[in-house]
């Protein structure tokens, strides 16, 4: 399941992207993204405490995913390495591992 990135790390990632694009001030970013300069400043330079609509808008504008993780488990290097280390290669063992994962998920809901 995907969850929102930490707002301060998201702001840092956005600032890096904007700087790489030549947008170094909150005014320039605001003009480019069609937002108010005070909103942009608060969200990128003011130590945001939560992911706001402004941050989400800036993410869309910059082409940055506001969420961490992936919806495709096959893209998780850590998960694939763990499965490779414990799976014996048989279909039966794969089914038992799947049951363990589902049981763990149900126990932590």
PDB file of C-alpha atoms in Angstrom:
ATOM      1  CA  UNK A   1       0.000   0.000   0.000  1.00  0.00           C
ATOM      2  CA  UNK A   2       1.283   3.425  -0.908  1.00  0.00           C
ATOM      3  CA  UNK A   3       1.479   6.218   1.633  1.00  0.00           C
ATOM      4  CA  UNK A   4       2.335   9.887   1.417  1.00  0.00           C
ATOM      5  CA  UNK A   5       5.989  10.821   1.727  1.00  0.00           C
ATOM      6  CA  UNK A   6       7.087  12.875   4.732  1.00  0.00           C
ATOM      7  CA  UNK A   7       6.227  16.505   3.920  1.00  0.00           C
ATOM      8  CA  UNK A   8       9.721  17.877   4.611  1.00  0.00           C
ATOM      9  CA  UNK A   9      11.442  15.255   2.457  1.00  0.00           C
ATOM     10  CA  UNK A  10       8.880  15.911  -0.265  1.00  0.00           C
ATOM     11  CA  UNK A  11       9.602  19.650  -0.083  1.00  0.00           C
ATOM     12  CA  UNK A  12      13.338  18.946  -0.351  1.00  0.00           C
ATOM     13  CA  UNK A  13      12.795  16.700  -3.380  1.00  0.00           C
ATOM     14  CA  UNK A  14      10.636  19.360  -5.025  1.00  0.00           C
ATOM     15  CA  UNK A  15      13.165  22.125  -4.355  1.00  0.00           C
ATOM     16  CA  UNK A  16      15.878  19.996  -5.973  1.00  0.00           C
ATOM     17  CA  UNK A  17      13.712  19.382  -9.036  1.00  0.00           C
ATOM     18  CA  UNK A  18      12.801  23.048  -9.356  1.00  0.00           C
ATOM     19  CA  UNK A  19      16.432  24.148  -8.935  1.00  0.00           C
ATOM     20  CA  UNK A  20      17.467  21.713 -11.680  1.00  0.00           C
ATOM     21  CA  UNK A  21      14.819  23.338 -13.888  1.00  0.00           C
ATOM     22  CA  UNK A  22      16.180  26.828 -13.123  1.00  0.00           C
ATOM     23  CA  UNK A  23      13.373  27.786 -10.741  1.00  0.00           C
ATOM     24  CA  UNK A  24      15.241  28.890  -7.634  1.00  0.00           C
ATOM     25  CA  UNK A  25      12.835  31.264  -5.880  1.00  0.00           C
ATOM     26  CA  UNK A  26       9.368  30.771  -4.487  1.00  0.00           C
ATOM     27  CA  UNK A  27       8.166  33.562  -6.804  1.00  0.00           C
ATOM     28  CA  UNK A  28       9.471  31.803  -9.915  1.00  0.00           C
ATOM     29  CA  UNK A  29       8.004  28.478  -8.814  1.00  0.00           C
ATOM     30  CA  UNK A  30       4.653  30.100  -7.994  1.00  0.00           C
ATOM     31  CA  UNK A  31       4.440  31.768 -11.417  1.00  0.00           C
ATOM     32  CA  UNK A  32       5.366  28.552 -13.231  1.00  0.00           C
ATOM     33  CA  UNK A  33       2.905  26.402 -11.265  1.00  0.00           C
ATOM     34  CA  UNK A  34       0.108  29.022 -11.185  1.00  0.00           C
ATOM     35  CA  UNK A  35       0.074  29.251  -7.395  1.00  0.00           C
ATOM     36  CA  UNK A  36       0.419  32.042  -4.865  1.00  0.00           C
ATOM     37  CA  UNK A  37       3.963  32.856  -3.772  1.00  0.00           C
ATOM     38  CA  UNK A  38       3.181  32.751  -0.013  1.00  0.00           C
ATOM     39  CA  UNK A  39       1.685  29.252  -0.392  1.00  0.00           C
ATOM     40  CA  UNK A  40       4.719  28.030  -2.298  1.00  0.00           C
ATOM     41  CA  UNK A  41       7.131  29.554   0.199  1.00  0.00           C
ATOM     42  CA  UNK A  42       5.349  28.004   3.205  1.00  0.00           C
ATOM     43  CA  UNK A  43       5.193  24.582   1.585  1.00  0.00           C
ATOM     44  CA  UNK A  44       8.699  24.411   0.139  1.00  0.00           C
ATOM     45  CA  UNK A  45      10.797  26.561   2.455  1.00  0.00           C
ATOM     46  CA  UNK A  46       8.796  26.824   5.685  1.00  0.00           C
ATOM     47  CA  UNK A  47       9.205  23.287   7.058  1.00  0.00           C
ATOM     48  CA  UNK A  48       5.773  21.854   6.179  1.00  0.00           C
ATOM     49  CA  UNK A  49       4.174  19.652   8.819  1.00  0.00           C
ATOM     50  CA  UNK A  50       1.728  17.864   6.492  1.00  0.00           C
ATOM     51  CA  UNK A  51       1.200  17.242   2.809  1.00  0.00           C
ATOM     52  CA  UNK A  52      -1.147  19.992   1.653  1.00  0.00           C
ATOM     53  CA  UNK A  53      -3.059  20.486  -1.573  1.00  0.00           C
ATOM     54  CA  UNK A  54      -0.366  22.967  -2.560  1.00  0.00           C
ATOM     55  CA  UNK A  55       2.367  20.343  -2.118  1.00  0.00           C
ATOM     56  CA  UNK A  56       0.295  17.846  -4.095  1.00  0.00           C
ATOM     57  CA  UNK A  57      -0.213  20.445  -6.846  1.00  0.00           C
ATOM     58  CA  UNK A  58       3.525  21.146  -6.928  1.00  0.00           C
ATOM     59  CA  UNK A  59       4.216  17.403  -7.168  1.00  0.00           C
ATOM     60  CA  UNK A  60       1.892  17.078 -10.150  1.00  0.00           C
ATOM     61  CA  UNK A  61       3.477  20.102 -11.791  1.00  0.00           C
ATOM     62  CA  UNK A  62       7.005  18.747 -11.211  1.00  0.00           C
ATOM     63  CA  UNK A  63       6.131  15.170 -12.150  1.00  0.00           C
ATOM     64  CA  UNK A  64       7.058  13.844  -8.702  1.00  0.00           C
ATOM     65  CA  UNK A  65       5.106  11.095  -6.987  1.00  0.00           C
ATOM     66  CA  UNK A  66       3.909  12.302  -3.568  1.00  0.00           C
ATOM     67  CA  UNK A  67       3.666   8.697  -2.421  1.00  0.00           C
ATOM     68  CA  UNK A  68       6.384   6.320  -1.332  1.00  0.00           C
ATOM     69  CA  UNK A  69       6.451   2.669  -2.088  1.00  0.00           C
ATOM     70  CA  UNK A  70       5.088   0.976  -5.122  1.00  0.00           C
ATOM     71  CA  UNK A  71       1.846  -0.664  -6.066  1.00  0.00           C
ATOM     72  CA  UNK A  72       3.789  -3.390  -7.895  1.00  0.00           C
ATOM     73  CA  UNK A  73       5.464  -5.773  -5.409  1.00  0.00           C
ATOM     74  CA  UNK A  74       7.685  -7.098  -8.206  1.00  0.00           C
ATOM     75  CA  UNK A  75       9.427  -3.698  -8.259  1.00  0.00           C
ATOM     76  CA  UNK A  76      10.495  -4.015  -4.616  1.00  0.00           C
ATOM     77  CA  UNK A  77      14.103  -5.170  -4.609  1.00  0.00           C
ATOM     78  CA  UNK A  78      13.983  -5.918  -0.867  1.00  0.00           C
ATOM     79  CA  UNK A  79      10.874  -8.085  -1.164  1.00  0.00           C
ATOM     80  CA  UNK A  80      12.185  -9.997  -4.170  1.00  0.00           C
ATOM     81  CA  UNK A  81      15.531 -10.652  -2.440  1.00  0.00           C
ATOM     82  CA  UNK A  82      13.760 -11.939   0.670  1.00  0.00           C
ATOM     83  CA  UNK A  83      11.515 -14.232  -1.352  1.00  0.00           C
ATOM     84  CA  UNK A  84      14.489 -15.515  -3.337  1.00  0.00           C
ATOM     85  CA  UNK A  85      16.362 -16.281  -0.129  1.00  0.00           C
ATOM     86  CA  UNK A  86      13.565 -18.335   1.479  1.00  0.00           C
ATOM     87  CA  UNK A  87      11.650 -19.902  -1.426  1.00  0.00           C
ATOM     88  CA  UNK A  88      12.711 -23.433  -2.422  1.00  0.00           C
ATOM     89  CA  UNK A  89      11.361 -23.021  -5.952  1.00  0.00           C
ATOM     90  CA  UNK A  90       8.329 -25.299  -5.714  1.00  0.00           C
ATOM     91  CA  UNK A  91       4.708 -24.311  -6.218  1.00  0.00           C
ATOM     92  CA  UNK A  92       3.724 -25.886  -2.895  1.00  0.00           C
ATOM     93  CA  UNK A  93       6.286 -23.836  -1.015  1.00  0.00           C
ATOM     94  CA  UNK A  94       5.118 -20.683  -2.829  1.00  0.00           C
ATOM     95  CA  UNK A  95       1.557 -21.375  -1.668  1.00  0.00           C
ATOM     96  CA  UNK A  96       2.718 -21.863   1.949  1.00  0.00           C
ATOM     97  CA  UNK A  97       4.692 -18.623   1.829  1.00  0.00           C
ATOM     98  CA  UNK A  98       1.637 -16.829   0.438  1.00  0.00           C
ATOM     99  CA  UNK A  99      -0.517 -18.197   3.291  1.00  0.00           C
ATOM    100  CA  UNK A 100       2.071 -16.928   5.796  1.00  0.00           C
ATOM    101  CA  UNK A 101       2.026 -13.460   4.241  1.00  0.00           C
ATOM    102  CA  UNK A 102      -1.780 -13.337   4.262  1.00  0.00           C
ATOM    103  CA  UNK A 103      -1.896 -14.527   7.885  1.00  0.00           C
ATOM    104  CA  UNK A 104       0.623 -11.856   8.872  1.00  0.00           C
ATOM    105  CA  UNK A 105      -1.424  -9.215   7.061  1.00  0.00           C
ATOM    106  CA  UNK A 106      -4.651 -10.285   8.800  1.00  0.00           C
ATOM    107  CA  UNK A 107      -2.939 -10.322  12.231  1.00  0.00           C
ATOM    108  CA  UNK A 108      -1.759  -6.721  11.814  1.00  0.00           C
ATOM    109  CA  UNK A 109      -4.981  -5.159  10.539  1.00  0.00           C
TER     110      UNK A 109
END
